[in-house]
Amino acid sequence: MAERVKLLGALPSPFVYRVIWALKLKAIPYEFIEEDLTNKSPLLLKYNPVHKKIPVLLHGDKPVCESMIIVEYIDEMWPQNPLLPNDPSERALARFWVKFAEDKGSSVWRLFRAKGEELEKTTKETLEMLQNVEEHGLGEKKFFGGDSIGMADIAFGSVVYWLEVIEEVVGEGVIFEAHKFPRLHAWIQNFKQAPVIKENLPDRDWMVTFFKRRREAMAASA
């Protein structure tokens, strides 16, 4: 009997959606366990005692933590519909862009909290991150690895889709402009229109409302 798969998470976390997309692309059945991050469950504290963060994947009684580590575990555990290419150099390149998304994509989350000079600085960092991907990441390909969604697309999908929402919430102008980033714009449209992704994207209007309330609550508590 196959070991059950459970995902501990909270929506609309972009890191949780990375794992959801990987599971769906692999057609792996799983149980989603919603976490209240203001009152973390004993299950979360037991299986991620170091960081006490979501997402956590439980495969039987084995926990895996950190979103892109979970995605790589899923790819190794269930080899159908591979998320990394076979060629070692192409695999290394995919991992490079995953690492880039992890390191530089954090500017998008800081953008949500920033004001004044910090907002200007974070906007500049976000633009530099987008420009690097535009110039060096995609070329003329549909997705990072070619014609199918792979690990780098999952990593960046959670950055760019959330950026489109956060820039609307912050209301300081559009960062992700189509004429400045035509390759990235074409890529995110292809990504969002892929059936498995389209069926498992959080509703944009709901997200805008959610993040506006969060930002207002942060401003009030400050």
GROMACS .gro file of C-alpha atoms in nm:
model
  222
    1MET     CA    1   0.000   0.000   0.000
    2ALA     CA    2   0.137   0.341  -0.101
    3GLU     CA    3   0.227   0.578   0.180
    4ARG     CA    4  -0.018   0.864   0.216
    5VAL     CA    5   0.088   1.214   0.118
    6LYS     CA    6  -0.017   1.513   0.324
    7LEU     CA    7   0.062   1.880   0.275
    8LEU     CA    8   0.061   2.121   0.567
    9GLY     CA    9   0.007   2.474   0.445
   10ALA     CA   10  -0.182   2.801   0.452
   11LEU     CA   11  -0.330   2.981   0.152
   12PRO     CA   12  -0.245   3.188  -0.044
   13SER     CA   13   0.120   3.119   0.042
   14PRO     CA   14   0.326   3.117  -0.281
   15PHE     CA   15   0.555   2.856  -0.125
   16VAL     CA   16   0.264   2.621  -0.064
   17TYR     CA   17   0.148   2.667  -0.422
   18ARG     CA   18   0.488   2.555  -0.549
   19VAL     CA   19   0.429   2.220  -0.383
   20ILE     CA   20   0.066   2.201  -0.500
   21TRP     CA   21   0.175   2.258  -0.861
   22ALA     CA   22   0.442   1.988  -0.839
   23LEU     CA   23   0.199   1.736  -0.689
   24LYS     CA   24  -0.063   1.817  -0.953
   25LEU     CA   25   0.184   1.800  -1.242
   26LYS     CA   26   0.281   1.453  -1.116
   27ALA     CA   27  -0.084   1.354  -1.054
   28ILE     CA   28  -0.005   1.259  -0.693
   29PRO     CA   29  -0.312   1.239  -0.466
   30TYR     CA   30  -0.264   1.419  -0.136
   31GLU     CA   31  -0.450   1.553   0.165
   32PHE     CA   32  -0.423   1.927   0.232
   33ILE     CA   33  -0.413   2.026   0.599
   34GLU     CA   34  -0.482   2.397   0.650
   35GLU     CA   35  -0.261   2.561   0.913
   36ASP     CA   36  -0.352   2.863   1.124
   37LEU     CA   37  -0.021   3.049   1.138
   38THR     CA   38  -0.136   3.252   1.438
   39ASN     CA   39  -0.189   2.927   1.629
   40LYS     CA   40   0.046   2.666   1.484
   41SER     CA   41  -0.067   2.307   1.518
   42PRO     CA   42   0.120   2.039   1.715
   43LEU     CA   43   0.160   1.858   1.381
   44LEU     CA   44   0.349   2.150   1.225
   45LEU     CA   45   0.565   2.201   1.535
   46LYS     CA   46   0.642   1.828   1.545
   47TYR     CA   47   0.740   1.794   1.180
   48ASN     CA   48   0.918   2.128   1.132
   49PRO     CA   49   1.062   2.198   1.478
   50VAL     CA   50   1.353   2.406   1.344
   51HIS     CA   51   1.173   2.676   1.142
   52LYS     CA   52   0.810   2.602   1.241
   53LYS     CA   53   0.707   2.715   0.891
   54ILE     CA   54   0.492   2.594   0.606
   55PRO     CA   55   0.491   2.413   0.373
   56VAL     CA   56   0.566   2.069   0.513
   57LEU     CA   57   0.513   1.757   0.305
   58LEU     CA   58   0.444   1.435   0.494
   59HIS     CA   59   0.512   1.119   0.297
   60GLY     CA   60   0.395   0.853   0.535
   61ASP     CA   61   0.564   0.965   0.856
   62LYS     CA   62   0.861   1.126   0.679
   63PRO     CA   63   0.854   1.509   0.676
   64VAL     CA   64   1.015   1.723   0.405
   65CYS     CA   65   1.045   2.100   0.460
   66GLU     CA   66   1.127   2.408   0.245
   67SER     CA   67   0.924   2.450  -0.073
   68MET     CA   68   1.183   2.387  -0.344
   69ILE     CA   69   1.344   2.102  -0.146
   70ILE     CA   70   0.995   1.948  -0.132
   71VAL     CA   71   0.953   1.998  -0.510
   72GLU     CA   72   1.288   1.825  -0.574
   73TYR     CA   73   1.188   1.540  -0.338
   74ILE     CA   74   0.860   1.498  -0.528
   75ASP     CA   75   1.049   1.488  -0.858
   76GLU     CA   76   1.288   1.221  -0.732
   77MET     CA   77   1.019   1.016  -0.559
   78TRP     CA   78   0.775   1.011  -0.849
   79PRO     CA   79   0.971   1.012  -1.177
   80GLN     CA   80   0.671   1.054  -1.412
   81ASN     CA   81   0.648   1.395  -1.583
   82PRO     CA   82   1.001   1.495  -1.476
   83LEU     CA   83   1.057   1.850  -1.358
   84LEU     CA   84   1.432   1.847  -1.423
   85PRO     CA   85   1.595   1.760  -1.758
   86ASN     CA   86   1.809   1.447  -1.804
   87ASP     CA   87   2.116   1.630  -1.931
   88PRO     CA   88   2.348   1.717  -1.638
   89SER     CA   89   2.436   2.064  -1.772
   90GLU     CA   90   2.068   2.147  -1.829
   91ARG     CA   91   1.984   2.019  -1.479
   92ALA     CA   92   2.255   2.243  -1.336
   93LEU     CA   93   2.114   2.541  -1.530
   94ALA     CA   94   1.763   2.472  -1.399
   95ARG     CA   95   1.898   2.454  -1.044
   96PHE     CA   96   2.082   2.783  -1.102
   97TRP     CA   97   1.755   2.960  -1.186
   98VAL     CA   98   1.578   2.797  -0.891
   99LYS     CA   99   1.853   2.931  -0.665
  100PHE     CA  100   1.823   3.273  -0.832
  101ALA     CA  101   1.446   3.273  -0.767
  102GLU     CA  102   1.507   3.180  -0.403
  103ASP     CA  103   1.775   3.446  -0.352
  104LYS     CA  104   1.638   3.738  -0.553
  105GLY     CA  105   1.265   3.669  -0.549
  106SER     CA  106   1.254   3.768  -0.184
  107SER     CA  107   1.247   4.133  -0.298
  108VAL     CA  108   0.883   4.077  -0.401
  109TRP     CA  109   0.784   3.978  -0.045
  110ARG     CA  110   0.978   4.276   0.096
  111LEU     CA  111   0.796   4.502  -0.151
  112PHE     CA  112   0.470   4.415   0.023
  113ARG     CA  113   0.597   4.549   0.357
  114ALA     CA  114   0.811   4.839   0.235
  115LYS     CA  115   0.747   5.214   0.249
  116GLY     CA  116   0.938   5.529   0.154
  117GLU     CA  117   1.308   5.480   0.081
  118GLU     CA  118   1.285   5.109   0.152
  119LEU     CA  119   1.011   5.080  -0.112
  120GLU     CA  120   1.230   5.258  -0.368
  121LYS     CA  121   1.524   5.030  -0.289
  122THR     CA  122   1.312   4.715  -0.305
  123THR     CA  123   1.148   4.823  -0.631
  124LYS     CA  124   1.494   4.869  -0.784
  125GLU     CA  125   1.603   4.522  -0.666
  126THR     CA  126   1.286   4.369  -0.810
  127LEU     CA  127   1.342   4.538  -1.146
  128GLU     CA  128   1.702   4.412  -1.156
  129MET     CA  129   1.584   4.060  -1.077
  130LEU     CA  130   1.324   4.071  -1.357
  131GLN     CA  131   1.575   4.218  -1.603
  132ASN     CA  132   1.824   3.940  -1.537
  133VAL     CA  133   1.561   3.674  -1.604
  134GLU     CA  134   1.439   3.860  -1.913
  135GLU     CA  135   1.788   3.883  -2.062
  136HIS     CA  136   1.945   3.557  -1.953
  137GLY     CA  137   1.680   3.312  -1.831
  138LEU     CA  138   1.435   3.235  -2.107
  139GLY     CA  139   1.576   3.309  -2.450
  140GLU     CA  140   1.314   3.213  -2.709
  141LYS     CA  141   1.184   2.916  -2.509
  142LYS     CA  142   0.823   2.872  -2.398
  143PHE     CA  143   0.936   2.766  -2.050
  144PHE     CA  144   1.273   2.772  -1.877
  145GLY     CA  145   1.356   2.418  -1.986
  146GLY     CA  146   1.181   2.416  -2.324
  147ASP     CA  147   0.825   2.312  -2.406
  148SER     CA  148   0.709   2.180  -2.068
  149ILE     CA  149   0.687   2.323  -1.717
  150GLY     CA  150   0.984   2.239  -1.500
  151MET     CA  151   1.132   2.320  -1.163
  152ALA     CA  152   1.253   2.671  -1.253
  153ASP     CA  153   0.906   2.761  -1.383
  154ILE     CA  154   0.753   2.649  -1.053
  155ALA     CA  155   1.005   2.859  -0.859
  156PHE     CA  156   0.947   3.174  -1.067
  157GLY     CA  157   0.573   3.122  -1.111
  158SER     CA  158   0.527   3.182  -0.742
  159VAL     CA  159   0.733   3.501  -0.766
  160VAL     CA  160   0.581   3.663  -1.074
  161TYR     CA  161   0.213   3.576  -1.019
  162TRP     CA  162   0.231   3.715  -0.666
  163LEU     CA  163   0.424   4.022  -0.789
  164GLU     CA  164   0.134   4.109  -1.022
  165VAL     CA  165  -0.095   4.113  -0.717
  166ILE     CA  166   0.144   4.286  -0.476
  167GLU     CA  167   0.223   4.575  -0.712
  168GLU     CA  168  -0.153   4.642  -0.736
  169VAL     CA  169  -0.188   4.629  -0.357
  170VAL     CA  170   0.108   4.860  -0.294
  171GLY     CA  171  -0.028   5.104  -0.554
  172GLU     CA  172   0.300   5.276  -0.641
  173GLY     CA  173   0.289   5.205  -1.015
  174VAL     CA  174   0.342   4.899  -1.232
  175ILE     CA  175   0.679   4.725  -1.204
  176PHE     CA  176   0.617   4.426  -1.429
  177GLU     CA  177   0.543   4.613  -1.752
  178ALA     CA  178   0.487   4.410  -2.070
  179HIS     CA  179   0.695   4.636  -2.295
  180LYS     CA  180   0.994   4.617  -2.058
  181PHE     CA  181   0.979   4.240  -2.006
  182PRO     CA  182   0.820   4.086  -2.321
  183ARG     CA  183   0.975   3.741  -2.276
  184LEU     CA  184   0.875   3.719  -1.911
  185HIS     CA  185   0.523   3.839  -1.994
  186ALA     CA  186   0.485   3.574  -2.265
  187TRP     CA  187   0.624   3.312  -2.024
  188ILE     CA  188   0.387   3.395  -1.736
  189GLN     CA  189   0.088   3.386  -1.973
  190ASN     CA  190   0.197   3.041  -2.098
  191PHE     CA  191   0.249   2.929  -1.739
  192LYS     CA  192  -0.091   3.051  -1.619
  193GLN     CA  193  -0.269   2.896  -1.918
  194ALA     CA  194  -0.123   2.549  -1.869
  195PRO     CA  195  -0.428   2.343  -1.760
  196VAL     CA  196  -0.279   2.204  -1.436
  197ILE     CA  197  -0.159   2.550  -1.329
  198LYS     CA  198  -0.478   2.729  -1.438
  199GLU     CA  199  -0.688   2.491  -1.227
  200ASN     CA  200  -0.464   2.548  -0.924
  201LEU     CA  201  -0.406   2.923  -0.913
  202PRO     CA  202  -0.553   3.137  -0.634
  203ASP     CA  203  -0.814   3.382  -0.761
  204ARG     CA  204  -0.646   3.716  -0.834
  205ASP     CA  205  -0.931   3.938  -0.706
  206TRP     CA  206  -0.950   3.739  -0.383
  207MET     CA  207  -0.573   3.773  -0.340
  208VAL     CA  208  -0.582   4.151  -0.393
  209THR     CA  209  -0.849   4.182  -0.122
  210PHE     CA  210  -0.658   3.948   0.109
  211PHE     CA  211  -0.327   4.132   0.077
  212LYS     CA  212  -0.486   4.477   0.101
  213ARG     CA  213  -0.637   4.376   0.435
  214ARG     CA  214  -0.304   4.237   0.550
  215ARG     CA  215  -0.123   4.557   0.451
  216GLU     CA  216  -0.385   4.774   0.624
  217ALA     CA  217  -0.355   4.562   0.939
  218MET     CA  218   0.024   4.597   0.932
  219ALA     CA  219  -0.005   4.976   0.895
  220ALA     CA  220  -0.254   4.995   1.183
  221SER     CA  221  -0.034   4.788   1.416
  222ALA     CA  222   0.269   5.003   1.328
   0.00000   0.00000   0.00000
